[in-house]
Coordinates of C-alpha atoms and ligand atoms in Angstrom, one line a residue:
M1 CA -12.7 20.3 33.7
T2 CA -12.9 17.1 32.1
Y3 CA -14.2 16.3 28.5
T4 CA -16.1 13.1 27.7
V5 CA -16.2 12.6 24.0
E6 CA -17.7 9.4 22.5
M7 CA -16.7 8.2 19.3
P8 CA -19.6 6.8 17.1
R9 CA -18.8 3.6 15.2
I10 CA -19.8 5.1 12.0
G11 CA -18.2 8.1 10.6
T12 CA -15.3 8.0 13.3
A13 CA -12.8 9.5 11.2
D14 CA -14.8 12.7 10.8
A15 CA -15.8 12.5 14.5
W16 CA -12.5 12.4 16.0
R17 CA -11.2 15.0 13.8
D18 CA -14.0 17.4 14.8
A19 CA -13.4 16.7 18.4
A20 CA -9.9 16.7 18.4
R21 CA -9.7 20.5 16.5
S22 CA -12.4 21.7 19.0
L23 CA -10.4 20.4 22.0
V24 CA -6.8 21.3 20.8
S25 CA -7.8 24.7 19.3
N26 CA -9.0 25.6 22.9
D27 CA -5.8 24.3 24.6
V28 CA -7.5 21.6 26.3
P29 CA -4.8 18.9 27.4
P30 CA -5.0 15.3 26.9
E31 CA -5.3 14.7 30.7
Q32 CA -8.6 16.5 30.6
V33 CA -10.0 14.3 27.8
Q34 CA -11.9 11.1 28.3
W35 CA -12.0 9.5 24.8
T36 CA -14.6 6.7 25.0
T37 CA -16.5 4.4 21.9
H38 CA -19.9 3.7 21.3
D39 CA -19.2 0.0 22.9
A40 CA -18.0 1.3 26.4
P41 CA -20.2 0.8 29.2
P42 CA -22.3 3.9 29.3
S43 CA -22.2 4.0 33.2
L44 CA -18.6 4.6 33.0
F45 CA -18.3 7.9 31.3
G46 CA -21.8 9.2 31.7
G47 CA -22.3 10.2 28.2
S48 CA -20.6 12.9 26.2
T49 CA -19.6 16.5 27.3
A50 CA -20.2 19.5 24.8
L51 CA -17.3 20.5 23.2
P52 CA -15.8 24.0 23.0
A53 CA -16.4 25.7 19.4
P54 CA -13.3 25.0 17.3
R55 CA -11.1 27.8 16.3
P56 CA -8.7 28.0 13.2
I57 CA -5.6 25.9 13.6
S58 CA -3.0 24.4 11.2
V59 CA -1.9 20.6 11.4
P60 CA 0.5 19.1 9.4
R61 CA -1.0 16.8 6.5
S62 CA 1.3 14.1 7.1
F63 CA -0.5 13.9 10.6
L64 CA -4.1 14.1 9.5
S65 CA -3.1 11.4 6.8
M66 CA -1.7 9.2 9.8
A67 CA -4.8 10.0 11.7
N68 CA -7.1 8.9 9.2
S69 CA -6.1 5.4 9.2
V70 CA -5.1 5.1 13.2
V71 CA -8.9 5.9 13.9
W72 CA -9.8 2.5 12.4
H73 CA -7.6 0.7 14.6
S74 CA -8.9 -1.6 16.9
D75 CA -6.9 -0.5 19.9
P76 CA -9.3 1.1 22.5
T77 CA -6.6 3.7 23.2
R78 CA -6.0 5.1 20.0
F79 CA -8.0 8.4 20.0
A80 CA -6.4 9.1 23.2
Q81 CA -2.8 8.5 21.6
L82 CA -3.6 10.1 18.7
Y83 CA -4.9 13.4 20.9
A84 CA -1.6 13.1 22.9
F85 CA 0.5 13.4 20.1
L86 CA -1.2 16.1 18.3
W87 CA -0.9 18.2 21.6
R88 CA 3.0 17.6 21.4
L89 CA 2.8 18.2 17.7
R90 CA 1.5 21.8 18.0
Q91 CA 4.6 22.4 20.4
N92 CA 6.9 21.1 17.8
P93 CA 5.8 20.3 14.2
Q94 CA 8.9 18.7 13.5
R95 CA 7.8 15.6 15.2
M96 CA 6.4 13.9 12.6
Q97 CA 9.8 13.5 11.1
D98 CA 11.2 12.3 14.3
R99 CA 11.6 8.4 13.7
A100 CA 12.9 8.0 17.4
D101 CA 9.9 9.4 18.9
V102 CA 8.3 6.4 20.8
A103 CA 4.6 8.0 20.6
L104 CA 4.7 8.3 17.0
A105 CA 6.3 5.0 16.2
S106 CA 3.2 3.4 18.1
L107 CA 0.8 5.3 15.7
R108 CA 2.6 4.1 12.9
R109 CA 2.6 0.5 13.9
M110 CA -1.5 1.0 14.1
E111 CA -1.1 2.7 10.7
K112 CA 0.7 -0.2 9.2
A113 CA -1.6 -2.8 11.0
V114 CA -4.6 -0.8 9.3
H115 CA -3.4 -0.8 5.9
R116 CA -2.6 -4.2 6.2
C117 CA -6.1 -5.0 7.8
Q118 CA -7.4 -3.1 4.5
H119 CA -5.3 -4.9 2.2
K120 CA -6.6 -8.3 3.4
M121 CA -10.2 -6.9 2.8
K122 CA -9.4 -5.8 -0.6
A123 CA -7.9 -9.5 -1.5
F124 CA -10.1 -11.7 0.6
V125 CA -13.6 -10.4 0.4
R126 CA -15.7 -13.2 -1.7
F127 CA -18.7 -12.0 -3.3
R128 CA -21.7 -14.4 -4.0
E129 CA -24.2 -13.8 -6.1
L130 CA -28.0 -13.3 -4.7
P131 CA -30.8 -14.4 -6.8
N132 CA -32.9 -11.1 -6.5
G133 CA -30.7 -9.2 -9.1
S134 CA -31.9 -8.3 -12.4
A135 CA -30.3 -8.4 -16.2
Q136 CA -29.2 -4.8 -15.7
R137 CA -28.1 -4.9 -12.2
R138 CA -26.9 -8.0 -10.4
N139 CA -26.9 -8.4 -6.5
F140 CA -23.9 -9.7 -4.7
A141 CA -23.1 -10.6 -0.9
A142 CA -20.2 -10.9 1.1
W143 CA -19.2 -12.0 4.7
F144 CA -16.0 -10.8 6.2
E145 CA -14.5 -10.7 9.5
P146 CA -11.7 -7.9 9.6
T147 CA -9.3 -7.5 12.4
H148 CA -9.8 -3.5 12.5
H149 CA -12.6 -1.4 11.9
T150 CA -11.7 -1.3 8.1
V151 CA -15.0 -1.6 6.2
E152 CA -15.8 2.3 6.4
P153 CA -12.2 3.4 4.7
T154 CA -12.0 0.4 2.2
A155 CA -15.7 1.0 0.9
E156 CA -14.6 3.4 -1.7
F157 CA -12.2 0.8 -3.1
F158 CA -15.0 -1.7 -3.8
R159 CA -17.4 1.2 -5.2
R160 CA -15.0 2.0 -7.5
R161 CA -14.2 -1.6 -8.6
F162 CA -18.0 -2.8 -8.3
A163 CA -19.7 0.2 -9.4
D164 CA -21.9 -1.5 -11.9
M165 CA -23.8 -3.8 -9.6
N166 CA -25.2 -3.7 -6.2
W167 CA -23.3 -5.4 -3.3
L168 CA -23.4 -5.6 0.7
I169 CA -20.4 -6.5 2.6
A170 CA -21.4 -7.6 6.1
T171 CA -19.2 -8.0 9.1
P172 CA -19.8 -8.2 12.8
D173 CA -18.6 -4.6 13.1
V174 CA -20.2 -2.7 10.4
T175 CA -22.3 -3.4 7.0
V176 CA -21.7 -1.4 3.8
Q177 CA -24.3 -1.7 1.1
Y178 CA -24.0 -0.4 -2.2
A179 CA -26.9 0.5 -4.3
D180 CA -28.2 3.4 -6.8
G181 CA -24.6 4.8 -6.7
Q182 CA -25.1 5.4 -3.0
L183 CA -23.0 4.0 -0.1
D184 CA -24.8 3.3 2.9
F185 CA -23.2 2.0 6.4
T186 CA -25.1 0.3 9.5
T187 CA -23.9 -1.2 12.5
G188 CA -22.7 -5.1 12.2
Q189 CA -24.8 -8.0 11.9
P190 CA -24.2 -11.6 12.6
R191 CA -23.3 -13.8 9.7
P192 CA -26.0 -14.0 6.9
D193 CA -27.0 -17.2 5.2
L194 CA -25.5 -16.7 1.9
P195 CA -26.5 -18.9 -1.3
P196 CA -23.5 -21.1 -2.7
D197 CA -22.5 -19.4 -6.0
A198 CA -21.5 -21.0 -9.5
S199 CA -18.7 -19.0 -9.7
E200 CA -17.1 -20.2 -6.4
E201 CA -16.6 -23.8 -8.2
L202 CA -14.5 -22.2 -10.8
W203 CA -12.4 -20.1 -8.5
I204 CA -11.7 -23.3 -6.2
T205 CA -10.6 -25.1 -9.7
Y206 CA -8.8 -22.0 -10.5
Y207 CA -6.8 -22.0 -7.2
Q208 CA -6.2 -25.7 -7.3
N209 CA -4.6 -25.3 -10.7
I210 CA -2.3 -22.4 -9.8
F211 CA -1.1 -23.9 -6.6
N212 CA 2.5 -24.5 -7.2
P213 CA 3.6 -27.7 -4.7
A214 CA 7.2 -27.3 -5.8
R215 CA 7.1 -23.8 -4.3
L216 CA 5.2 -24.5 -1.3
K217 CA 6.3 -22.4 1.6
I218 CA 3.8 -22.7 4.5
S219 CA 5.0 -20.1 6.8
A220 CA 5.0 -17.4 3.9
M221 CA 1.6 -18.8 2.7
T222 CA 0.1 -18.6 6.3
S223 CA 1.4 -15.1 6.8
E224 CA 0.3 -13.7 3.4
M225 CA -3.3 -15.4 3.8
P226 CA -3.7 -15.9 7.6
K227 CA -5.7 -18.7 9.0
K228 CA -8.4 -16.7 10.6
Y229 CA -9.2 -15.7 6.9
W230 CA -9.6 -19.4 5.6
R231 CA -13.3 -19.7 7.2
N232 CA -14.5 -17.4 4.6
L233 CA -12.5 -18.4 1.6
P234 CA -14.0 -20.7 -0.5
E235 CA -10.8 -22.2 -1.7
A236 CA -9.0 -22.6 1.5
A237 CA -11.2 -25.6 2.3
S238 CA -8.8 -27.6 -0.4
I239 CA -5.6 -25.9 1.3
P240 CA -5.0 -28.8 3.8
A241 CA -5.3 -31.5 1.0
L242 CA -3.2 -29.4 -1.4
I243 CA -0.5 -29.2 1.0
A244 CA -0.7 -32.7 2.1
G245 CA -0.1 -33.8 -1.4
A246 CA 2.4 -31.4 -2.5
E247 CA 5.4 -33.7 -2.1
R248 CA 3.9 -36.3 -4.3
R249 CA 2.9 -33.7 -7.0
A250 CA 6.0 -31.7 -7.0
T251 CA 7.7 -35.2 -7.6
E252 CA 5.3 -36.1 -10.4
M253 CA 5.8 -32.3 -11.4
A254 CA 9.6 -33.3 -11.8
L255 CA 9.3 -36.2 -13.7
A256 CA 7.0 -35.0 -16.3
A257 CA 9.1 -31.9 -17.1
P258 CA 9.5 -31.3 -20.6
T259 CA 13.1 -31.7 -21.5
L260 CA 14.8 -28.0 -21.6
P261 CA 15.2 -26.0 -24.6
R262 CA 18.8 -25.5 -26.0
A263 CA 20.8 -23.0 -23.9
H264 CA 20.9 -20.5 -26.8
A265 CA 16.9 -20.3 -26.9
A266 CA 16.4 -19.6 -23.3
P267 CA 17.5 -15.5 -23.7
A268 CA 15.1 -15.3 -26.7
K269 CA 12.5 -17.3 -25.0
A270 CA 12.9 -14.9 -21.9
Q271 CA 12.4 -11.8 -23.9
V272 CA 9.4 -13.2 -25.6
D273 CA 7.8 -14.1 -22.1
S274 CA 8.6 -10.7 -20.4
F275 CA 6.7 -8.7 -23.3
A276 CA 4.0 -11.3 -23.6
S277 CA 3.1 -11.9 -19.9
R278 CA 2.0 -10.0 -17.1
W279 CA 1.9 -10.9 -13.4
S280 CA -1.6 -11.8 -12.6
G281 CA -1.7 -13.2 -9.1
P282 CA -4.0 -12.5 -6.4
V283 CA -2.9 -9.1 -5.1
D284 CA -1.8 -10.4 -2.0
Q285 CA 0.6 -12.8 -3.2
F286 CA 2.6 -10.0 -4.7
E287 CA 5.4 -9.6 -2.5
A288 CA 5.6 -13.4 -1.7
D289 CA 6.1 -14.0 -5.5
L290 CA 8.7 -11.0 -5.9
Q291 CA 10.9 -12.8 -3.5
N292 CA 11.0 -15.9 -5.4
C293 CA 12.0 -13.7 -8.7
T294 CA 14.8 -15.1 -10.8
R295 CA 14.0 -13.4 -13.9
C296 CA 17.6 -12.4 -13.9
P297 CA 20.7 -13.2 -12.2
L298 CA 20.5 -9.9 -9.4
H299 CA 18.6 -12.0 -7.2
C300 CA 21.6 -14.4 -6.5
H301 CA 23.7 -11.7 -4.6
A302 CA 21.2 -9.2 -3.3
T303 CA 19.5 -9.8 0.4
Q304 CA 16.3 -9.6 -0.8
A305 CA 13.8 -7.9 -3.3
V306 CA 12.5 -4.7 -2.4
P307 CA 9.0 -4.1 -3.4
G308 CA 7.2 -0.5 -3.3
E309 CA 5.5 0.9 -0.7
G310 CA 2.4 3.3 -0.2
P311 CA -1.1 3.4 -0.3
E312 CA -2.7 0.9 -2.9
D313 CA -4.7 4.0 -4.4
A314 CA -1.9 6.6 -4.5
S315 CA -2.5 9.2 -7.4
V316 CA 1.4 9.5 -7.5
M317 CA 3.7 6.8 -7.9
L318 CA 7.5 7.6 -7.6
V319 CA 10.0 5.3 -9.4
G320 CA 13.6 5.2 -8.3
E321 CA 16.6 3.2 -10.0
Q322 CA 17.1 0.3 -7.9
P323 CA 17.3 -0.4 -3.8
G324 CA 20.7 0.7 -2.5
D325 CA 22.8 -0.8 0.3
H326 CA 20.2 0.2 3.2
E327 CA 17.3 -0.5 1.2
D328 CA 18.7 -4.0 0.5
I329 CA 18.9 -4.9 4.2
A330 CA 15.8 -2.8 5.3
G331 CA 13.7 -4.6 2.4
R332 CA 12.1 -1.0 2.3
P333 CA 12.6 1.7 -0.6
F334 CA 14.1 4.9 -0.2
V335 CA 15.2 4.6 3.6
G336 CA 19.2 5.5 3.0
P337 CA 20.9 8.9 2.3
A338 CA 19.3 9.0 -1.2
G339 CA 15.6 8.5 0.6
Q340 CA 16.4 11.2 3.2
M341 CA 17.2 13.5 0.4
L342 CA 14.3 12.9 -1.1
D343 CA 12.2 13.1 1.9
R344 CA 13.5 16.4 2.7
V345 CA 12.9 17.9 -0.8
M346 CA 9.5 16.3 -0.9
H347 CA 9.0 18.1 2.7
D348 CA 10.0 21.4 1.6
V349 CA 7.8 21.4 -1.3
G350 CA 4.6 20.2 0.7
L351 CA 4.6 16.5 -0.6
D352 CA 3.7 14.0 1.9
R353 CA 5.7 10.8 1.5
E354 CA 2.8 8.8 3.0
E355 CA 0.6 9.7 0.4
M356 CA 2.7 8.5 -2.8
Y357 CA 3.7 4.9 -3.8
L358 CA 7.4 4.9 -3.8
T359 CA 9.0 1.6 -5.9
N360 CA 12.0 1.1 -8.2
A361 CA 12.3 0.2 -11.7
V362 CA 14.7 -2.7 -10.6
K363 CA 13.5 -4.6 -7.3
H364 CA 17.2 -6.2 -6.2
F365 CA 20.4 -4.5 -5.4
K366 CA 23.2 -4.3 -7.8
Y367 CA 26.5 -3.9 -6.4
K368 CA 30.3 -4.7 -6.8
P369 CA 31.9 -6.0 -3.8
K370 CA 34.8 -3.7 -2.8
G371 CA 36.5 -4.9 0.5
K372 CA 33.9 -4.5 3.2
R373 CA 31.5 -2.0 1.2
R374 CA 29.1 -3.0 -1.6
V375 CA 29.4 -0.3 -4.4
H376 CA 26.3 0.3 -6.4
Q377 CA 26.2 -0.8 -10.0
R378 CA 23.6 0.7 -12.7
P379 CA 21.7 -2.0 -14.0
N380 CA 21.6 -2.8 -17.4
S381 CA 19.0 -2.5 -20.2
G382 CA 18.4 -6.2 -20.1
E383 CA 17.9 -6.2 -15.8
V384 CA 15.6 -3.2 -16.3
T385 CA 13.6 -5.0 -19.2
Q386 CA 13.1 -8.2 -17.1
C387 CA 12.1 -6.1 -13.9
R388 CA 9.7 -4.1 -16.0
W389 CA 7.4 -7.0 -15.4
W390 CA 7.4 -6.4 -11.7
L391 CA 6.8 -2.5 -12.1
N392 CA 3.8 -3.3 -14.7
A393 CA 2.2 -5.4 -12.0
E394 CA 2.6 -2.6 -9.5
I395 CA 1.3 0.1 -12.0
A396 CA -1.8 -2.3 -12.8
R397 CA -2.4 -2.4 -9.1
V398 CA -2.0 1.1 -8.0
Q399 CA -3.2 3.1 -11.1
P400 CA -1.2 6.3 -10.3
K401 CA -2.5 9.2 -12.2
L402 CA 1.0 10.3 -12.7
I403 CA 4.1 8.6 -12.5
V404 CA 7.5 10.3 -11.3
A405 CA 10.7 9.1 -13.2
L406 CA 13.7 9.5 -10.8
G407 CA 16.9 9.4 -13.2
A408 CA 17.5 7.7 -16.2
T409 CA 17.0 4.3 -15.3
A410 CA 13.4 4.8 -14.3
A411 CA 12.8 7.0 -17.5
E412 CA 14.2 4.0 -19.6
A413 CA 12.1 1.5 -17.9
L414 CA 8.7 3.7 -18.1
T415 CA 9.3 5.0 -21.5
G416 CA 11.3 2.8 -23.4
N417 CA 13.7 5.7 -24.1
G418 CA 17.1 5.6 -23.0
K419 CA 18.7 8.8 -23.7
A420 CA 19.9 11.0 -21.2
I421 CA 17.6 13.0 -19.3
T422 CA 19.2 16.4 -19.2
N423 CA 16.7 17.8 -21.9
R424 CA 14.1 15.9 -20.7
S425 CA 13.6 16.7 -17.0
G426 CA 10.7 18.7 -16.0
R427 CA 8.6 17.2 -18.9
V428 CA 5.7 14.9 -18.9
E429 CA 6.1 12.2 -21.4
R430 CA 3.1 10.0 -22.6
H431 CA 3.5 6.5 -23.8
D432 CA 0.8 4.1 -24.7
G433 CA 0.1 1.6 -21.5
V434 CA 1.4 3.7 -18.7
P435 CA 0.0 6.7 -17.1
P436 CA 1.9 10.2 -18.0
V437 CA 5.5 10.1 -16.9
L438 CA 7.2 13.3 -15.4
I439 CA 11.1 12.8 -15.8
T440 CA 13.3 14.5 -13.1
V441 CA 16.8 13.9 -11.6
H442 CA 17.4 10.9 -8.8
P443 CA 18.0 12.4 -5.6
S444 CA 21.3 10.4 -5.5
F445 CA 22.3 12.7 -8.3
L446 CA 22.3 15.5 -5.7
L447 CA 24.4 13.3 -3.3
R448 CA 27.1 12.8 -6.3
A449 CA 27.3 16.1 -7.5
P450 CA 31.0 17.4 -8.1
S451 CA 30.5 20.9 -6.6
P452 CA 27.9 22.7 -4.2
A453 CA 27.1 24.7 -7.5
A454 CA 26.1 21.4 -9.3
R455 CA 24.1 20.3 -6.3
S456 CA 22.2 23.4 -5.5
E457 CA 21.6 23.2 -9.8
A458 CA 20.2 19.7 -9.5
E459 CA 18.2 20.6 -5.9
D460 CA 16.6 23.4 -7.8
V461 CA 15.5 21.1 -10.4
L462 CA 14.3 18.6 -8.5
R463 CA 12.4 20.8 -6.0
R464 CA 10.8 22.4 -9.3
D465 CA 9.7 19.1 -10.7
L466 CA 8.3 17.8 -7.3
G467 CA 6.6 21.2 -6.7
A468 CA 4.7 20.8 -10.0
V469 CA 3.7 17.3 -8.7
R470 CA 2.4 19.3 -5.6
S471 CA 0.2 21.4 -7.3
M472 CA -1.1 19.2 -9.7
I473 CA -2.3 16.7 -6.6
E474 CA -4.0 20.2 -5.5
A475 CA -5.7 21.0 -8.8
H476 CA -7.3 17.6 -8.7
K477 CA -8.5 17.4 -5.3
Ligands
URA501 N1 17.6 4.8 -5.1 C1 17.1 4.2 -5.5 O1 17.0 4.8 -6.7 N2 16.0 3.9 -5.0 C2 16.1 3.7 -3.5 O2 15.2 2.9 -2.9 C3 17.1 4.0 -2.8 C4 17.9 4.8 -3.4

């Protein structure tokens, strides 16, 4: 028998999960399922078939988390791809860890595209105030055109950010409205006529002022702020003129530059700046700015800066020391041997890497060349202090409830206390201005342990501490 399952436009994630559970638990193979969407021609499949009652099954949490994103992709085959993978996953649960699995790679690409689209939505939705609000509760509306179906999974972010006003985000796909503490989803609509907003003028002026012509990289800019979003961004109207005048403005800026302070004043100034200022660019600009970082000399020899990665609303942030040789080349944290060790321990204690935000105290790889090898060097306090600026920005953005400091460098960066961590591991330290910090050993400490006994002792510590993180997450669910 062939089952036809129609996915609704609203509530897609729950609908897919319920249908997949019912089908897979009744051993219905993928080739007996036709997945259709609300907008597929009705005559093609002749409506939904009743599904068998679900039976209890268990599915890896990492798959559920991936599926929760993939369902919002615009690829019409996403439901079938997910189900086919789930079917094979039941035969071999290790498949989620198989980086060579082509089907998994395709799902991961979709997941990433959805995350990116959510990120763009958070950065590029521009609200305009409507005249019908009250002094207690103002009303705002925005028009946005997402690439994927990201209104529903991103609505919670806007609810948390703008809880004290009523707002509506209209898109051609789904419209979400927030009023009286309630989120409501309805099907999409044509672009509404929104009034111009007084704050828009201010935003355009601000954008024109922060635009630095000397650092203009058009390809980086259009990759961070793709042109398709420009038509709904008030500030974008001034971009072509700003680009055209960039060379002239850069020359004027160079001619008008103040004389440089005397050399011995520079380190003191850098120190003062690093304490006084906070990175405050638009969220979407973070990675581009990080790549231009020259706050300490480590950028001179590293291939690239390595930003953190993970969900923007992760409740737990893991902070390592600095990227290693593999991370420096890949541009991603914890993908080399220490990362694999960390993955293994996290998996064993039931933590899902995809739910964590992983980053480093220092964003550039510090090393000493030795023949063909690049040998890791521990960053010094000055480098850690300079890079704390970027770590602060990531903490402010993600707002984790708990930070895990992996090793002494991360502990120093987060707590300001550079003492050895031997007696501090397993403890949660609290310091002003940072979420609670749980200190534990770095996974590379396990790899470098001088004997199997020392390694197993260190592994027990890491396992105990990450196990405690798992329990904390469970307790707050
Ligand atoms: N070690 C770290 O501290 N971070 C990485 O990203 C990789 C290895």
